[in-house]
Short mmCIF file of C-alpha atoms in Angstrom, two decimals:
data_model
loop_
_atom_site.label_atom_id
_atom_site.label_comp_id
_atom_site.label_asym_id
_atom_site.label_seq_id
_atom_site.Cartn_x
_atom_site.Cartn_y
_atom_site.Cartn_z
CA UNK A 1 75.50 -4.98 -68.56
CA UNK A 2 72.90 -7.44 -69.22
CA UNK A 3 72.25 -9.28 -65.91
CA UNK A 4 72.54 -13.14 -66.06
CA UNK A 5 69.30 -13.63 -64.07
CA UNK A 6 66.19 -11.56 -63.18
CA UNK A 7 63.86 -12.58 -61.56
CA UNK A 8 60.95 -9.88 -60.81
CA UNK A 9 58.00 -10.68 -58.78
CA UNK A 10 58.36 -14.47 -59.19
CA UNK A 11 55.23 -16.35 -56.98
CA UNK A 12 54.74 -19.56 -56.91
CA UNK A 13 52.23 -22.18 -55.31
CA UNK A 14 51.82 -25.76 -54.96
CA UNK A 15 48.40 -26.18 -53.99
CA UNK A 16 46.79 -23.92 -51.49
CA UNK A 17 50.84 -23.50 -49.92
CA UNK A 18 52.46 -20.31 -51.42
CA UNK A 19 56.19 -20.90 -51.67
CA UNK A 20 57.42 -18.22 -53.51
CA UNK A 21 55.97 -14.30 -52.98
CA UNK A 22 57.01 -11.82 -55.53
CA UNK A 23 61.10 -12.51 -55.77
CA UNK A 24 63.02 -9.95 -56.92
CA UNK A 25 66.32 -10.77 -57.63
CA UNK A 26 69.61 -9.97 -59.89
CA UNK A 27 72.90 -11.68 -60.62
CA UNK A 28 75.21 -10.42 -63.09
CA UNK A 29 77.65 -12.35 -65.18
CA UNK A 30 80.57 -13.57 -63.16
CA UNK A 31 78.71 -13.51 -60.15
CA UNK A 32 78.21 -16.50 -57.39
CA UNK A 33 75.18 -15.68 -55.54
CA UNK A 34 74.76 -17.92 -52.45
CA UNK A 35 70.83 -18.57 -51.20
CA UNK A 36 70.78 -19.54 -47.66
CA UNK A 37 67.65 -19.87 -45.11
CA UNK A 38 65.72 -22.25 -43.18
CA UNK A 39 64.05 -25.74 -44.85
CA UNK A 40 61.34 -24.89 -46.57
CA UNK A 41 61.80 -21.42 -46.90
CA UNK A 42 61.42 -21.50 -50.95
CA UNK A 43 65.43 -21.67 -51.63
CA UNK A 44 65.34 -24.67 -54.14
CA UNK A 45 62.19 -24.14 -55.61
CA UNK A 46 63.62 -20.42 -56.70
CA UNK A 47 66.40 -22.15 -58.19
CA UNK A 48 63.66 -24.51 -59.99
CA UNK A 49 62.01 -22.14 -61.12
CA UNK A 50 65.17 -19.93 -63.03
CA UNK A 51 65.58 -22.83 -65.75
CA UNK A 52 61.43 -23.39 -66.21
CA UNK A 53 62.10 -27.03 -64.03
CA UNK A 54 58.60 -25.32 -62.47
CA UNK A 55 56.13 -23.07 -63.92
CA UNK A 56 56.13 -19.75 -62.61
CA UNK A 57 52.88 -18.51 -61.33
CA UNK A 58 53.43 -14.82 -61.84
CA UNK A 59 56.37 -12.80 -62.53
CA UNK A 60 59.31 -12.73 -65.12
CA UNK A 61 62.48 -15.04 -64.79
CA UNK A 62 64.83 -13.70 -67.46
CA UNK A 63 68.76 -15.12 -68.19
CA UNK A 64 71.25 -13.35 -70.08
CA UNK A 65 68.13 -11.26 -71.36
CA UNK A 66 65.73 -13.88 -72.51
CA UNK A 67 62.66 -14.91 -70.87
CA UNK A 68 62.82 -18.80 -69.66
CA UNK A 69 59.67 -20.90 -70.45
CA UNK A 70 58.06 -18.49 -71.65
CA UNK A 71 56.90 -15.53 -74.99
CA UNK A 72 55.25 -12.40 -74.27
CA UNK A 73 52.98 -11.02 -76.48
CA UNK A 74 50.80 -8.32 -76.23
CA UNK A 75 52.20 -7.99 -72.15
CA UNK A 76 50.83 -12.18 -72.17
CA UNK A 77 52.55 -14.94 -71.64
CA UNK A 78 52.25 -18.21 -73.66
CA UNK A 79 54.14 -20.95 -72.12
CA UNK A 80 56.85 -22.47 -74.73
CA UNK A 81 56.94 -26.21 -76.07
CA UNK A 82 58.88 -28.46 -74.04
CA UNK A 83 61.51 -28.37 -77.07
CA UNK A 84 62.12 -24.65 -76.87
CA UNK A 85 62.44 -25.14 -73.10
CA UNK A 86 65.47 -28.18 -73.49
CA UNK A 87 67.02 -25.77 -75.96
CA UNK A 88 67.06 -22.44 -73.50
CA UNK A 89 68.20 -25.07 -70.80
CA UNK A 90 71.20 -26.14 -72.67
CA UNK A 91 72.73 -22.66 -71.38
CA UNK A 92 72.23 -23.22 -67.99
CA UNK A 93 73.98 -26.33 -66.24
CA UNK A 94 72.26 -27.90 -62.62
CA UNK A 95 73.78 -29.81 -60.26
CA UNK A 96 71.25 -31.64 -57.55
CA UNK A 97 71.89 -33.33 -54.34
CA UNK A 98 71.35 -36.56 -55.42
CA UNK A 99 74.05 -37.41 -58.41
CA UNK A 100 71.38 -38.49 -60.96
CA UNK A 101 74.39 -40.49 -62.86
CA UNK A 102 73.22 -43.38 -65.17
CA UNK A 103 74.53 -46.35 -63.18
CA UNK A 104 75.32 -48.23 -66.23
CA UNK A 105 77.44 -45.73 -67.94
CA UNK A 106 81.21 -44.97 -66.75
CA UNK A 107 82.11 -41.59 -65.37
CA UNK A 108 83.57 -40.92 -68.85
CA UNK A 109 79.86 -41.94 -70.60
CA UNK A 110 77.96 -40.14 -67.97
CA UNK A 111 79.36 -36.89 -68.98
CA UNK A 112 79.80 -37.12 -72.67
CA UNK A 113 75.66 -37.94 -73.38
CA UNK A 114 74.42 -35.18 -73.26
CA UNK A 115 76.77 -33.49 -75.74
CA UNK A 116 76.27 -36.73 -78.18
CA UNK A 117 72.53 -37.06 -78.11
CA UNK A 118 71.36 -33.25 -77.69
CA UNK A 119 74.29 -31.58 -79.66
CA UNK A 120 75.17 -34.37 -81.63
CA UNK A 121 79.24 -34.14 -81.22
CA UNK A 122 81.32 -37.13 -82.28
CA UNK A 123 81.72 -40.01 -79.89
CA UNK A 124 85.87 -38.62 -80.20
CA UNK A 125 84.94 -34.82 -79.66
CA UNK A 126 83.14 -35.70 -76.67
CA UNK A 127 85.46 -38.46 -75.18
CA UNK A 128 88.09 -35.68 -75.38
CA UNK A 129 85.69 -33.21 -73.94
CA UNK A 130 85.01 -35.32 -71.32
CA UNK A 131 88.34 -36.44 -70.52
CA UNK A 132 89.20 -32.39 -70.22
CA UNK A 133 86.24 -31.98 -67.81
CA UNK A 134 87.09 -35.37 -65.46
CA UNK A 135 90.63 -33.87 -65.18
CA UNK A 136 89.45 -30.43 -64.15
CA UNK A 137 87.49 -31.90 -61.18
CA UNK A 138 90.22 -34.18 -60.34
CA UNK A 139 88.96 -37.83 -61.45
CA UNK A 140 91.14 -38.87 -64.99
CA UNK A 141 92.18 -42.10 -62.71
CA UNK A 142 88.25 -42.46 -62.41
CA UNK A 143 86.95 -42.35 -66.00
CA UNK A 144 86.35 -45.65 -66.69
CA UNK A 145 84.50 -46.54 -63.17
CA UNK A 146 80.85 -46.74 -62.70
CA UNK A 147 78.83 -44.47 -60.13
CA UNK A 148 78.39 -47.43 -57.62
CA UNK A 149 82.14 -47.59 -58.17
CA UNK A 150 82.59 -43.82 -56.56
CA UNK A 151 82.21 -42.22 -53.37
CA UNK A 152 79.34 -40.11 -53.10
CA UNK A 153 82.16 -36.98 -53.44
CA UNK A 154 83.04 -38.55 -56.77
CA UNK A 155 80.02 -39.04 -57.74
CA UNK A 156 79.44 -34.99 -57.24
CA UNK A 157 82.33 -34.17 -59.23
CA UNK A 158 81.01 -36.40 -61.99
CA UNK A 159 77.46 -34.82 -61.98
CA UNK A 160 79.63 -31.05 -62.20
CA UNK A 161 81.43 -32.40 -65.16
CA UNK A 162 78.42 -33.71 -66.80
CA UNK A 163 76.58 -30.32 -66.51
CA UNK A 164 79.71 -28.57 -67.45
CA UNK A 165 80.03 -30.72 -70.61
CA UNK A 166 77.56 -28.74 -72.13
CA UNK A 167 79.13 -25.36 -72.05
CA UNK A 168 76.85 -23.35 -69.96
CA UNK A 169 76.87 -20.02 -69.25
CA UNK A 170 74.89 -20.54 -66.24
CA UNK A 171 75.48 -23.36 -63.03
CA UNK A 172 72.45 -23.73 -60.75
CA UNK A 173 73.29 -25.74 -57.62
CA UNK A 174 70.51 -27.19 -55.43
CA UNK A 175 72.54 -28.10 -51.95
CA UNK A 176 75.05 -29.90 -54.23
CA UNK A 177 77.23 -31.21 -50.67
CA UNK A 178 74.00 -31.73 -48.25
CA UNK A 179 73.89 -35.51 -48.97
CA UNK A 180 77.64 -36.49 -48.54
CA UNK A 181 79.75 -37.67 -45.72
CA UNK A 182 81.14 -34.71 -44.09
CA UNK A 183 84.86 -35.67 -45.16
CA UNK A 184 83.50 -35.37 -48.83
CA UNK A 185 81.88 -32.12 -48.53
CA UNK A 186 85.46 -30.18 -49.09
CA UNK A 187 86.10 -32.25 -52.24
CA UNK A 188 83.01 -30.80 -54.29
CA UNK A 189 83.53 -27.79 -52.55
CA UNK A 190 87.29 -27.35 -54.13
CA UNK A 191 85.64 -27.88 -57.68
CA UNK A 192 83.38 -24.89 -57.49
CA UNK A 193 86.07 -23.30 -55.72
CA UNK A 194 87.68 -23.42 -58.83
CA UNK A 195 84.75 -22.74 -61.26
CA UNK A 196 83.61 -19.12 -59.43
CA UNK A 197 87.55 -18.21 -59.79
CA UNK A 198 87.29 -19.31 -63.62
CA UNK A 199 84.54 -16.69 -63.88
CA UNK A 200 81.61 -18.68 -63.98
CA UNK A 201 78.21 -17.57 -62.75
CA UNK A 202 76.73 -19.30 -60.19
CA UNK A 203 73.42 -19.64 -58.37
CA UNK A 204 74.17 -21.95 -55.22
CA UNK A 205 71.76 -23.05 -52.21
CA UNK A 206 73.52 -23.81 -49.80
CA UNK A 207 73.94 -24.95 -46.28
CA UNK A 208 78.06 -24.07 -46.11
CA UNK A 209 78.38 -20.82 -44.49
CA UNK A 210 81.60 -21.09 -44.93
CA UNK A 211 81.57 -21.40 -48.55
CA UNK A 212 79.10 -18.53 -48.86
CA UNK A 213 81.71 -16.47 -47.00
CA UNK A 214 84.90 -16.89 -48.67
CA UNK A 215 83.29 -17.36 -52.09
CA UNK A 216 80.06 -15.78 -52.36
CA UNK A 217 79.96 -12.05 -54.19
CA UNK A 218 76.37 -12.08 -52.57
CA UNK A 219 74.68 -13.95 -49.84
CA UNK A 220 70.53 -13.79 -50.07
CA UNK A 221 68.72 -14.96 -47.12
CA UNK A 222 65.15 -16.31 -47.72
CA UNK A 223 62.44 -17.44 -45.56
CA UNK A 224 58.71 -17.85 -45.88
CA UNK A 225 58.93 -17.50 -49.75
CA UNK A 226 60.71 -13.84 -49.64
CA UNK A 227 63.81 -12.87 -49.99
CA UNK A 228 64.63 -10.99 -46.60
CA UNK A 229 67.90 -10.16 -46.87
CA UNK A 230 70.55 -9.61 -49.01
CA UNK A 231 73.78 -7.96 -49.72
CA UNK A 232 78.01 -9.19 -49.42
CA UNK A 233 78.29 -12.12 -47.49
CA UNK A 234 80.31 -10.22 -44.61
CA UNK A 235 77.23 -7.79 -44.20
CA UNK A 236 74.90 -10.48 -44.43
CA UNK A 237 76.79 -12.71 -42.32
CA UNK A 238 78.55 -10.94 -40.24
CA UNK A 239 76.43 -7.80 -39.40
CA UNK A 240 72.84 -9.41 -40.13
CA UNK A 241 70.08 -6.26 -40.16
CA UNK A 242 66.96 -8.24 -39.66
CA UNK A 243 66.25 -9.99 -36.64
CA UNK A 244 64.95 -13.02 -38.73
CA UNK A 245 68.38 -13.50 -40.32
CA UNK A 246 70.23 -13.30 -36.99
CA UNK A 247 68.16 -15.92 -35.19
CA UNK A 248 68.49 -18.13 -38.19
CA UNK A 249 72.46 -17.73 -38.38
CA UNK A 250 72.89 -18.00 -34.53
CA UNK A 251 71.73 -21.72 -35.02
CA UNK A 252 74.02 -22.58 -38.00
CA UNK A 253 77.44 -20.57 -37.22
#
């Protein structure tokens, strides 16, 4: 089986600070992978780096087979143009902590532009697309309201529907419940609930252990740019090997 993402020996620098040194890591199709570990520890910049959102520094990032941002020839790379890149991205969906919805667009018009303007569906298809997707996150009675209009939950659940309106095959999510209210954090939580039990593949950093644990197929625990840990979420979190991974989980369980 083809995994859905490899990365081998990623690094990655900003500056003189090396964030990322030599990642290896692989999740197969079906498979929710939960990154946890201390701030700063390289966790979103990883999942940055898997759809080309930063430039690799050394390494291969591969999904569902195909190298992302980049062509090797003759064992060199050659960085793709930004047009290649938008059309290898259209596979893999991202949600963010902050929403990033168009505050003058509806819910509805949030989540059918990107199927209008990059895939060019009809305004129809993709109202009825849309509608589908607001349903399966639990907002119909919302389509018509604007982002300022929403909770910050709702808002969420928009930005999942919007990435899922493109038909991915691959959901990236950077901390997607770290800047709600803590009575909204279950909400957003439910909808991936239901998406890792619909057999998508995820990639999630996140700071809800107790997500990791009852969803999670694998928990990876990363600090200092490495990836020190890793395995099922009850070895990882319940029987941690390294004493790195215990100190950090004695401060968040």
């Amino acid at each position: 089986m083809t995994p859905m993402v490899e990365a081998s020996g990623i690094h990655k620098s900003f500056g003189r600070t090396e964030v990322l040194r030599g990642i290896d890591l692989v999740v197969q199709p079906g498979e929710v992978c939960c990154i946890i570990g201390p701030s700063g520890s390289g966790k979103s910049t990883l999942l940055r780096c898997v759809n080309h959102l930063e430039r690799i520094d050394a390494g291969r990032m591969r999904v569902d087979g195909k190298l992302i941002g980049y062509q090797e020839t003759g064992g060199k790379l050659h960085e793709l143009r930004e047009s290649e890149v938008a059309r290898q991205r259209r596979d893999i969906g991202m949600v963010f902590q902050r929403f990033n919805l168009f505050p003058h667009m509806t819910a509805a018009e949030n989540v059918m532009e990107a199927p209008r303007t990059v895939l060019g569906t009809s305004r129809a298809a993709a109202r009825k697309a849309a509608d589908e997707l607001l349903a399966r996150v639990g907002l119909s009675a919302r389509r018509d309201a604007y982002p300022g209009q929403l909770s910050g939950g709702q808002q969420q659940r928009v930005a999942i529907a919007r990435a899922l309106a493109m038909q991915p095959r691959l959901m990236l999510f950077d901390e997607p419940t770290s800047a709600l209210d803590p009575e909204l954090v279950g909400e957003v939580l439910d909808v991936m609930r239901g998406l890792a039990a619909d057999g998508m593949t995820m990639l999630v950093v996140t700071h809800e252990m107790g997500f990791a644990r009852e969803v999670g197929d694998s928990v990876v625990f990363m600090d200092e740019g490495v990836i020190v840990e890793e395995g099922a979420p009850r070895d990882v979190l319940s029987a941690p090997r390294h004493e790195r991974t215990r100190s950090f989980l004695s401060k968040v369980l």
